[in-house]
PDB file of C-alpha atoms in Angstrom:
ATOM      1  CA  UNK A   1       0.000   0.000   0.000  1.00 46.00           C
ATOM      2  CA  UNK A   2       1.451   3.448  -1.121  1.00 46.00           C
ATOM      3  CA  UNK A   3       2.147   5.514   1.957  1.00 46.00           C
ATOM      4  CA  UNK A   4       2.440   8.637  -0.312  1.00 48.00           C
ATOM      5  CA  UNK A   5      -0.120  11.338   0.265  1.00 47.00           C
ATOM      6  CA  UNK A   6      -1.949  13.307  -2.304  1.00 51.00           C
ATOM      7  CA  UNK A   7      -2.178  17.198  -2.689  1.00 44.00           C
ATOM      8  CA  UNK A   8      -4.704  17.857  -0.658  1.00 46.00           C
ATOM      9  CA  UNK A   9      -3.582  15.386   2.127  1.00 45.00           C
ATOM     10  CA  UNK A  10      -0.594  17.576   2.267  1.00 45.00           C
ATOM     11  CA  UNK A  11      -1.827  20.675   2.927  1.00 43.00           C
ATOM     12  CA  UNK A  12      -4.052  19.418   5.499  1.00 43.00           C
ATOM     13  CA  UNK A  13      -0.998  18.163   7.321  1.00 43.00           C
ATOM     14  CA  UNK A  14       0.827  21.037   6.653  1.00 50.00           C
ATOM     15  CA  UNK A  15      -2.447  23.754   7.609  1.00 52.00           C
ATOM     16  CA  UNK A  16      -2.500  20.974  10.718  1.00 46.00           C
ATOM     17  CA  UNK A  17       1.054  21.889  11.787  1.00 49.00           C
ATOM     18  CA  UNK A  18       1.239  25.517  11.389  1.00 44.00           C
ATOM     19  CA  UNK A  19      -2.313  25.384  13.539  1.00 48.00           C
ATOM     20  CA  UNK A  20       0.136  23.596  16.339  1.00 43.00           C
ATOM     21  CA  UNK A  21       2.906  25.829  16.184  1.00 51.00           C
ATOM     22  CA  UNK A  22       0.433  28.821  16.239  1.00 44.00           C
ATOM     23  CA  UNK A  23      -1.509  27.319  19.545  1.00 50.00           C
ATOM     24  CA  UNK A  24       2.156  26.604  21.148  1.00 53.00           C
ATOM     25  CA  UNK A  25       3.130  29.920  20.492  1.00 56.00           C
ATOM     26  CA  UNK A  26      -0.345  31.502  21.755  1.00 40.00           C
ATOM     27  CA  UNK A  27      -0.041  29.455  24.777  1.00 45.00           C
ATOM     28  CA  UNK A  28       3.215  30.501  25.763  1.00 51.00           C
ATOM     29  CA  UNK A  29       2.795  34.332  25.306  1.00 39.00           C
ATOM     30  CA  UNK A  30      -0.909  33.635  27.549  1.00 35.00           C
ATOM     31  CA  UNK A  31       1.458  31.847  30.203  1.00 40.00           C
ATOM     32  CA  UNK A  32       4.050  34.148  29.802  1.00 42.00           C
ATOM     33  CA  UNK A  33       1.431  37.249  30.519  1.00 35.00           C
ATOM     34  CA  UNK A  34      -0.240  35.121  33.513  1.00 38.00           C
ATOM     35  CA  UNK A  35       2.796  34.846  35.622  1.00 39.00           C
ATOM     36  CA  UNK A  36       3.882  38.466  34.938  1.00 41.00           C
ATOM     37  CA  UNK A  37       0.339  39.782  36.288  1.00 37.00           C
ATOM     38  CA  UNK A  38       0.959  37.440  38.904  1.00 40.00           C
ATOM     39  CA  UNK A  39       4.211  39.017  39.644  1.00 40.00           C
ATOM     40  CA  UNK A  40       3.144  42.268  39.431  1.00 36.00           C
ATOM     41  CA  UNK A  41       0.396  41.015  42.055  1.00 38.00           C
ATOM     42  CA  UNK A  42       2.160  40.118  44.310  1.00 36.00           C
ATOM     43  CA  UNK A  43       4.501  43.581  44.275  1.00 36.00           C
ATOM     44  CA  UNK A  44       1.266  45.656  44.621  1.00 36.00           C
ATOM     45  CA  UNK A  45       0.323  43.542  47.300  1.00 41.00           C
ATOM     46  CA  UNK A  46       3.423  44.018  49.413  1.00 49.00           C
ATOM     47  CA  UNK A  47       3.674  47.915  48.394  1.00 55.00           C
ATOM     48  CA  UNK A  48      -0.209  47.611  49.647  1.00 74.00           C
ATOM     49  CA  UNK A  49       0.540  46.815  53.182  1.00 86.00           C
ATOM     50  CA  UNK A  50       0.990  49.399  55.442  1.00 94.00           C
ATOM     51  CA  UNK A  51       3.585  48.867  58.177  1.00 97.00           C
ATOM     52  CA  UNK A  52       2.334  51.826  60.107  1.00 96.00           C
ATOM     53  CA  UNK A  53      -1.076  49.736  60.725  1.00 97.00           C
ATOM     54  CA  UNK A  54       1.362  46.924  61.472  1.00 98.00           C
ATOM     55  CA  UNK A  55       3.164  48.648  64.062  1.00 98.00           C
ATOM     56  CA  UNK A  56       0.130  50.257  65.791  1.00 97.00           C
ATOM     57  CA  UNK A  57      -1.924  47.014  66.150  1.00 98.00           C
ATOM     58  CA  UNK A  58       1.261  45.550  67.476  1.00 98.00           C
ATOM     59  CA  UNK A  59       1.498  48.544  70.273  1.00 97.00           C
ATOM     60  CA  UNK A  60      -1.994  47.833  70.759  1.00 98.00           C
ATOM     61  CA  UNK A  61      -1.763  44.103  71.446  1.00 98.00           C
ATOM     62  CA  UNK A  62       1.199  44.930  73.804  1.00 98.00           C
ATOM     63  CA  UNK A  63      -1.161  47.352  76.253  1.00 98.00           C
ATOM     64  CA  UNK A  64      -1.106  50.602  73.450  1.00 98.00           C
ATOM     65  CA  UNK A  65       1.608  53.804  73.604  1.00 97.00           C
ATOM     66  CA  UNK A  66       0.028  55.410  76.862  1.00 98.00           C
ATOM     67  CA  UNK A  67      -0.058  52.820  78.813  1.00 98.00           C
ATOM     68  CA  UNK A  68       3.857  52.366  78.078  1.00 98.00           C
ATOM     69  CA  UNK A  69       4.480  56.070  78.102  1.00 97.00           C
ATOM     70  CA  UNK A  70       2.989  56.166  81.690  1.00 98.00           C
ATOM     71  CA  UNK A  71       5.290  52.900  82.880  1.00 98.00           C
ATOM     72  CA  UNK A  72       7.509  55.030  85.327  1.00 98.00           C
ATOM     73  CA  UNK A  73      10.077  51.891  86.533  1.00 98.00           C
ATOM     74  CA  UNK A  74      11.867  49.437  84.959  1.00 98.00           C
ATOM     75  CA  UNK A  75      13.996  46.831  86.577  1.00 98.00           C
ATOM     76  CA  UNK A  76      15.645  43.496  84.967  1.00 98.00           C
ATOM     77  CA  UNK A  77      18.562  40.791  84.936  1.00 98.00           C
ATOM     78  CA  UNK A  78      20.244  41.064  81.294  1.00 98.00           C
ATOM     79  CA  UNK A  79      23.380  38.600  81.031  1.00 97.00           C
ATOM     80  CA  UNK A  80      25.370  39.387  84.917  1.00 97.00           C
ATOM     81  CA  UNK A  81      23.926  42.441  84.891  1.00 98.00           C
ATOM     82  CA  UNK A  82      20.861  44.007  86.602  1.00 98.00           C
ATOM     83  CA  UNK A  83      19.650  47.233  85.516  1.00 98.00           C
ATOM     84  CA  UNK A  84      17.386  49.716  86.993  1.00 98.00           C
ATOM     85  CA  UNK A  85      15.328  52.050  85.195  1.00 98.00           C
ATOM     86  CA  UNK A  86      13.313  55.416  85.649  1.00 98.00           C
ATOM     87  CA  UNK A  87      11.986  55.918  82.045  1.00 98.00           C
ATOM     88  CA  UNK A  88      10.494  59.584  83.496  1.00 98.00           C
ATOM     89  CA  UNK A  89      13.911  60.860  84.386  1.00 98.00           C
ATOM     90  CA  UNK A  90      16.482  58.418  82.354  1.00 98.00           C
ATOM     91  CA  UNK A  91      18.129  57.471  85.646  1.00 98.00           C
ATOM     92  CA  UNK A  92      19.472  54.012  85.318  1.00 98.00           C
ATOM     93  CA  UNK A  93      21.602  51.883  87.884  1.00 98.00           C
ATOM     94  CA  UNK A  94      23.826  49.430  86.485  1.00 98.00           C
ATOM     95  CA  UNK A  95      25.016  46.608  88.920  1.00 98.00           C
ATOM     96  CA  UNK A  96      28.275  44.617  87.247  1.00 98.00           C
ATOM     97  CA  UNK A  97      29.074  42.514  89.445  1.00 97.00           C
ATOM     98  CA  UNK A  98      32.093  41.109  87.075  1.00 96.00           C
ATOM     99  CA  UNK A  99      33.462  43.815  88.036  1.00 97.00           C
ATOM    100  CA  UNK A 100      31.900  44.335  91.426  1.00 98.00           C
ATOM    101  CA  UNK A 101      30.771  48.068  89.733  1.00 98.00           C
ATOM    102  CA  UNK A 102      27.911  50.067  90.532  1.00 98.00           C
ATOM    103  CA  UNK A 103      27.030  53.059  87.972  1.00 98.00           C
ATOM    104  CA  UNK A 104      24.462  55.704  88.070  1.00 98.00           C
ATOM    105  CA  UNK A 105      24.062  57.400  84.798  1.00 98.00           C
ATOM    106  CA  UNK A 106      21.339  59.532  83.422  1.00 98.00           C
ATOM    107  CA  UNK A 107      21.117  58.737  79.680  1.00 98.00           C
ATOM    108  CA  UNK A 108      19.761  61.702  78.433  1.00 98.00           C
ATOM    109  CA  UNK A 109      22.745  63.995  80.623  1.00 98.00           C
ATOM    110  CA  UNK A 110      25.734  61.192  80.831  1.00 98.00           C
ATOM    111  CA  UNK A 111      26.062  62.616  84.393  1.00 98.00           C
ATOM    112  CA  UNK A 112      26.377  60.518  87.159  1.00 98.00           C
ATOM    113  CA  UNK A 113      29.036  58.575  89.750  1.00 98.00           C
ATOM    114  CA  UNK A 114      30.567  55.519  89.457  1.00 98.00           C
ATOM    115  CA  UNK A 115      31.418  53.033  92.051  1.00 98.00           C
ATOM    116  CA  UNK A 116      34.206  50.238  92.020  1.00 98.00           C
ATOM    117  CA  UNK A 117      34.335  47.840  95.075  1.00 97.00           C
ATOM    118  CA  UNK A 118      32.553  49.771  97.186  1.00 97.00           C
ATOM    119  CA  UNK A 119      34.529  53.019  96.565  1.00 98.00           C
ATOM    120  CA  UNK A 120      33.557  56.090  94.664  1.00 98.00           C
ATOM    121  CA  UNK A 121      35.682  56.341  91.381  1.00 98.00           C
ATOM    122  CA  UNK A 122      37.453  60.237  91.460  1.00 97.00           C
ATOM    123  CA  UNK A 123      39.647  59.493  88.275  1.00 98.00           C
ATOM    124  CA  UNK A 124      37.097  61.841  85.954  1.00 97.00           C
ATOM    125  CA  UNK A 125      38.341  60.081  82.715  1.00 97.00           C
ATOM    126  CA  UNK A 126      38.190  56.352  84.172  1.00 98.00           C
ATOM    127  CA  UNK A 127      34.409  57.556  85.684  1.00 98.00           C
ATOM    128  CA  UNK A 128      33.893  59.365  82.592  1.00 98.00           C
ATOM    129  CA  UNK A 129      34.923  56.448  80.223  1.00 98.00           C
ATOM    130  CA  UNK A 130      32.695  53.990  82.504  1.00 98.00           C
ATOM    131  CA  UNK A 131      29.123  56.349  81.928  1.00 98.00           C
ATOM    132  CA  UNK A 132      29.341  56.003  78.564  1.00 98.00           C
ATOM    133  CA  UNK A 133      30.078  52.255  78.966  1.00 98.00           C
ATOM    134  CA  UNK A 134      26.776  51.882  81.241  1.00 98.00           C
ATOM    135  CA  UNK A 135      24.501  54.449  78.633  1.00 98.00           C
ATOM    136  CA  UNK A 136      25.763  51.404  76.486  1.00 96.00           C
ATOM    137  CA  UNK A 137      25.265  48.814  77.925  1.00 98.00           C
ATOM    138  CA  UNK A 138      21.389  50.251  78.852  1.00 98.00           C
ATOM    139  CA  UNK A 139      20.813  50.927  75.276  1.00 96.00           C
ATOM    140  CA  UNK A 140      21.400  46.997  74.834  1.00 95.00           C
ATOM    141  CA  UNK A 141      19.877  45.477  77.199  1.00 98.00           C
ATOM    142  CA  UNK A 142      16.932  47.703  77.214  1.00 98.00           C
ATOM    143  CA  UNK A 143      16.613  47.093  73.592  1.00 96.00           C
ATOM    144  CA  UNK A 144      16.219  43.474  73.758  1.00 98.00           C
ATOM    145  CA  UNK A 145      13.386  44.681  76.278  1.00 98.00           C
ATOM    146  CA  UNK A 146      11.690  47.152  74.816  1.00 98.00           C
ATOM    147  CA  UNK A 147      12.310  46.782  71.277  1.00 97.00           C
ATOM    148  CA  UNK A 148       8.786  46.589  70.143  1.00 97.00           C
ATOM    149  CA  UNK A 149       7.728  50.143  71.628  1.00 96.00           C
ATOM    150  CA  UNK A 150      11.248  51.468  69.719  1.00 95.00           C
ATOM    151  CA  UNK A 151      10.106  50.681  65.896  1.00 96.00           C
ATOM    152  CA  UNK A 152       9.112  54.183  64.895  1.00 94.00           C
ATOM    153  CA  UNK A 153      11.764  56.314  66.739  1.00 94.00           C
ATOM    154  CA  UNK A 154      13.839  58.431  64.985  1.00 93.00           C
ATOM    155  CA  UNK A 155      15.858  57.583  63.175  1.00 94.00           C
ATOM    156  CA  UNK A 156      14.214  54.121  62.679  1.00 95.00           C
ATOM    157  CA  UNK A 157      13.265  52.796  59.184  1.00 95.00           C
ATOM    158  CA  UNK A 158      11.342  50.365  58.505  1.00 97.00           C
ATOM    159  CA  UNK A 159      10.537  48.563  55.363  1.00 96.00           C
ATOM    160  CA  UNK A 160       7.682  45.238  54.911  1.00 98.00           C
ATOM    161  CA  UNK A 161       9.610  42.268  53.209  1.00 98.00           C
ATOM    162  CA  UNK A 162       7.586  39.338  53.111  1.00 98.00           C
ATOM    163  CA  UNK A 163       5.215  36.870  55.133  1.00 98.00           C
ATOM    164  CA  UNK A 164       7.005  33.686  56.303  1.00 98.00           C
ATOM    165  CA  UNK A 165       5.704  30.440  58.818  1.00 98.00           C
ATOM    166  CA  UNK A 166       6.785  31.197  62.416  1.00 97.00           C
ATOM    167  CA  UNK A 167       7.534  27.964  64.110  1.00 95.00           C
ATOM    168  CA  UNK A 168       4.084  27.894  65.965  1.00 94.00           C
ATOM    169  CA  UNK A 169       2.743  27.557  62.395  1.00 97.00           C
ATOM    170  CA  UNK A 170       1.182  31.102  62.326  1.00 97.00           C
ATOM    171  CA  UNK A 171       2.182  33.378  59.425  1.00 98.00           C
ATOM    172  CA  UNK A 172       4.059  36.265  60.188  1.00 98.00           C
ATOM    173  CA  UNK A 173       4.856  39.783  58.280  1.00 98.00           C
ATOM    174  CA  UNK A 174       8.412  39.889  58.143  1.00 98.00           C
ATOM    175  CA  UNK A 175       9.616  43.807  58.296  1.00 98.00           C
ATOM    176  CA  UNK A 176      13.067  45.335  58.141  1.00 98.00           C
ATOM    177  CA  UNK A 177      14.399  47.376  60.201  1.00 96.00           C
ATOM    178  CA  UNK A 178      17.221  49.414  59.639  1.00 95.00           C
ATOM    179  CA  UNK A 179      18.954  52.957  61.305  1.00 92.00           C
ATOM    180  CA  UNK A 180      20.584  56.393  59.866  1.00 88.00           C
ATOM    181  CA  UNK A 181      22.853  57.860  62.019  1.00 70.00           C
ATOM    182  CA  UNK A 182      21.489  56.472  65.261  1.00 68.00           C
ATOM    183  CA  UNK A 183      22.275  53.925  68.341  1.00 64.00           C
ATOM    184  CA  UNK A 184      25.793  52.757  69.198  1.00 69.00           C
ATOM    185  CA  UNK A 185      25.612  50.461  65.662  1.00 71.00           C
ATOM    186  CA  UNK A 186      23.910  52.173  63.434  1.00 77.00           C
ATOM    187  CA  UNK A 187      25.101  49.586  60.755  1.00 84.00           C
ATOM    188  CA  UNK A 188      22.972  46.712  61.928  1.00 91.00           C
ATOM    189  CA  UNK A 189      19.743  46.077  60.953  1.00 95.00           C
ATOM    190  CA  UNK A 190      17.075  43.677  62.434  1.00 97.00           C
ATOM    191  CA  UNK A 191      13.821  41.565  60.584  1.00 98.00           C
ATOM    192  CA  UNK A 192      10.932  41.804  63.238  1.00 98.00           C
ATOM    193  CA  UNK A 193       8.563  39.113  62.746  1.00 98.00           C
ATOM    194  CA  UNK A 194       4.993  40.186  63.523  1.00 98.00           C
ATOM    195  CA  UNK A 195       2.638  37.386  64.248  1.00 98.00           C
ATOM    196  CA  UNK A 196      -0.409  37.992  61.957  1.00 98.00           C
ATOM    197  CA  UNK A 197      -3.277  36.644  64.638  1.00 97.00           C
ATOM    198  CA  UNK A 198      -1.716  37.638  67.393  1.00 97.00           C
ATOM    199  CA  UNK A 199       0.003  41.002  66.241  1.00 98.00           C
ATOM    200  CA  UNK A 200       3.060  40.297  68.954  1.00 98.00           C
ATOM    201  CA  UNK A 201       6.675  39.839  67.424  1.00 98.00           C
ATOM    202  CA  UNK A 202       7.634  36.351  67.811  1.00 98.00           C
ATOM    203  CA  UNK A 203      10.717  36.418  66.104  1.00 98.00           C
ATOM    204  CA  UNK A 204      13.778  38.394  65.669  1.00 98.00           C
ATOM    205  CA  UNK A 205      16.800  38.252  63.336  1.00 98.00           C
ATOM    206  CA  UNK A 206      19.975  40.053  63.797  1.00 97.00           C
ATOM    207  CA  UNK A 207      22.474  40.776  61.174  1.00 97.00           C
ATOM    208  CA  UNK A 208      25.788  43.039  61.928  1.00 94.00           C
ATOM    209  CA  UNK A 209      26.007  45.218  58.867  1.00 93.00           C
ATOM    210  CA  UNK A 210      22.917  46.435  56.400  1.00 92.00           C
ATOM    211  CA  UNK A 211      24.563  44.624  53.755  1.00 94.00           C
ATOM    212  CA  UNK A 212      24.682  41.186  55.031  1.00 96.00           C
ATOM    213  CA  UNK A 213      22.219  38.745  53.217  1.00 94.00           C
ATOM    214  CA  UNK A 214      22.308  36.185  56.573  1.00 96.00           C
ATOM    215  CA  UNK A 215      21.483  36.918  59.801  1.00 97.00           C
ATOM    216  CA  UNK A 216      23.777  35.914  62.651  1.00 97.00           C
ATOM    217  CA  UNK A 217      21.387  34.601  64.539  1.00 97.00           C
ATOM    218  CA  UNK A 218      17.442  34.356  64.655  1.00 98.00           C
ATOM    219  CA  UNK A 219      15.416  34.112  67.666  1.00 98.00           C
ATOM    220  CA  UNK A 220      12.217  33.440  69.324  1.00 98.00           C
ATOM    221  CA  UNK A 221      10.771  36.879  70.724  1.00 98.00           C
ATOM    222  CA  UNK A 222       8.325  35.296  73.214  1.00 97.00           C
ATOM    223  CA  UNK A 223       6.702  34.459  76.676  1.00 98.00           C
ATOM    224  CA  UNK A 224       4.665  37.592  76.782  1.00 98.00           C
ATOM    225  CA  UNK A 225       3.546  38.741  80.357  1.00 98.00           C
ATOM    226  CA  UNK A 226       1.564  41.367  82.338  1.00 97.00           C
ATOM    227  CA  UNK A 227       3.871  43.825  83.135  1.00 97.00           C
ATOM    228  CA  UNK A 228       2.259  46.887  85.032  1.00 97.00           C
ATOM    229  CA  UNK A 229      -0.148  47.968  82.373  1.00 97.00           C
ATOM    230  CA  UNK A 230       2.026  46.354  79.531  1.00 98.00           C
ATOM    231  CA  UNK A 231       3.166  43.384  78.060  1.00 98.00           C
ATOM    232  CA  UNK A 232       6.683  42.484  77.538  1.00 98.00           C
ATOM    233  CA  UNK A 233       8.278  39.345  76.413  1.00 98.00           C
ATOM    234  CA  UNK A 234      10.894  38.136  79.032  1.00 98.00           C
ATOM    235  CA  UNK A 235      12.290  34.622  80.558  1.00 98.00           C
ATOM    236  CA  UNK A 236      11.818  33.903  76.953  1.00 98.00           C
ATOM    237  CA  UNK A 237      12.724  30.017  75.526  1.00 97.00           C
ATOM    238  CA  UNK A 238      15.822  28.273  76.788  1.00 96.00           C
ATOM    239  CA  UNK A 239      18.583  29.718  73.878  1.00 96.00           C
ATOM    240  CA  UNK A 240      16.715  32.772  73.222  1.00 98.00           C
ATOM    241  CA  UNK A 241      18.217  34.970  75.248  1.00 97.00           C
ATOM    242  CA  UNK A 242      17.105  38.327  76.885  1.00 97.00           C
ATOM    243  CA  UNK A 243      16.028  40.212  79.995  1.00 98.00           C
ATOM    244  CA  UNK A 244      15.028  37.981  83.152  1.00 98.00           C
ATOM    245  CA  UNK A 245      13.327  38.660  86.158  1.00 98.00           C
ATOM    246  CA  UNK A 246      11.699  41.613  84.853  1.00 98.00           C
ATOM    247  CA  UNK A 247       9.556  44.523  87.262  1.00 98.00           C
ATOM    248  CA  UNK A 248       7.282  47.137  86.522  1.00 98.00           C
ATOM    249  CA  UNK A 249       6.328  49.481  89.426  1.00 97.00           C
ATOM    250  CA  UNK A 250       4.910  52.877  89.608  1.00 95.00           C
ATOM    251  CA  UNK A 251       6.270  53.537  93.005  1.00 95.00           C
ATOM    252  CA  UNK A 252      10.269  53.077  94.251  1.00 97.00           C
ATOM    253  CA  UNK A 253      12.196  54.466  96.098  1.00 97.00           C
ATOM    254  CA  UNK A 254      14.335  57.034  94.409  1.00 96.00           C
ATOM    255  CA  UNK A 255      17.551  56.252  96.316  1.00 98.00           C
ATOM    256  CA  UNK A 256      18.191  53.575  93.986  1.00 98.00           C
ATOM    257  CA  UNK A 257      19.455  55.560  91.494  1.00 98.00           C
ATOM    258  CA  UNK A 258      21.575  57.784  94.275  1.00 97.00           C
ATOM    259  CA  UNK A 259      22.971  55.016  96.585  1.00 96.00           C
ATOM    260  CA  UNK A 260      24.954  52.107  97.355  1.00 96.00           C
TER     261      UNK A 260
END
């Protein structure tokens, strides 16, 4: 039998092919417009969400600005140290006992004394030198504190990134937070990861210079508790880190900040 097709049977064929190559084509420019829009979506959608709203509804969650702008005393373990704050006045006492140093620094005035075994230090540059190493060390420790009430200061800018899974299995906005010209390190910058039910950060990630694509470390921001009129995370999960052994009071008495 003569496999050999006649005119007509060849132009089908043929007609038949170009239809193919025409459909193939049509398909992949259809495709090729679908995941574009899709894309483009998805940018809108993250240029969409407003990280102010975020950052309210997280000071809300925690016990809302006033209620933290009318918590008068601080006090907490960080590392060896155990710090003592009056947020009204920016009197802080630093206890080091590595050192067996007591400081009392105002933060906003760098005035203050220091004390070193039990006697007053009168060298003004060694006293001088250790103020500035307890403002410091407050900024630190209070940071891993308070961080959450610090994410609009100035200074501060902040940037949404993406939604990830948090380890709880609740999806998080992930937003990045970077400094100009403020703190002791202005270079670092931090991702905060807000729980999306819960609107707490449950996550932080730390990385040493703006530039650096990996964090050195990431860690669980939890363990909220009642604190005065707040909520702060502390005596977070074992590894984590942080304050310990934190107190909120209204009343004190105000020699801590003046005496041995």
């Amino acid at each position: 039998m003569s496999t050999k097709l006649n005119i007509k049977e060849s132009i089908f064929v043929g007609d038949y092919k170009l239809k193919l190559k025409i459909m193939s084509r049509v398909t992949n420019i259809v495709f090729t417009l679908f995941f574009a829009l899709l894309s483009t979506n998805i940018i809108f959608a993250q240029e969409d969400v407003n990280v102010d709203d975020i950052v309210k509804e997280t000071q809300v969650a925690m016990g809302g600005v006033t209620n933290y702008n009318n918590t008068k005393f601080i006090q907490w373990d960080f590392g060896k140290r155990k710090l003592f704050w009056n947020k009204w006045t920016g009197d802080v006492r630093v206890e080091n006992p590595e050192d067996n140093q007591t400081i009392f620094v105002n933060v906003n005035t760098l005035k203050g004394k220091v004390y070193e075994n039990g006697e007053l230090v009168n060298d003004d540059k060694k006293a001088t030198a250790l103020l500035k190493k307890a403002k410091n060390w407050w900024i630190n420790d209070s940071y891993w504190l308070v961080m959450p009430w610090k994410l609009q200061d100035p200074g501060v800018k902040l940037k949404y990134l993406k939604t990830e899974q948090l380890p709880d299995g609740h999806t998080a906005d992930v937003l990045e937070m970077s400094f100009s010209a403020v703190g002791v390190t202005p270079e670092n910058k931090y991702w905060v990861y807000v729980d999306q039910k819960e609107q707490l950060i449950k996550q932080w990630s730390y990385f040493k210079s703006f530039g650096d694509t990996e964090p050195k470390f990431t860690l669980m921001w939890d363990n909220y508790q009642k604190a005065g009129n707040v909520l702060l995370s502390f005596d977070r999960s074992k590894g984590a880190g942080g304050p310990r052994n934190v107190v909120v009071a209204s009343e004190f008495d105000p020699a801590i900040f003046t005496k041995l």
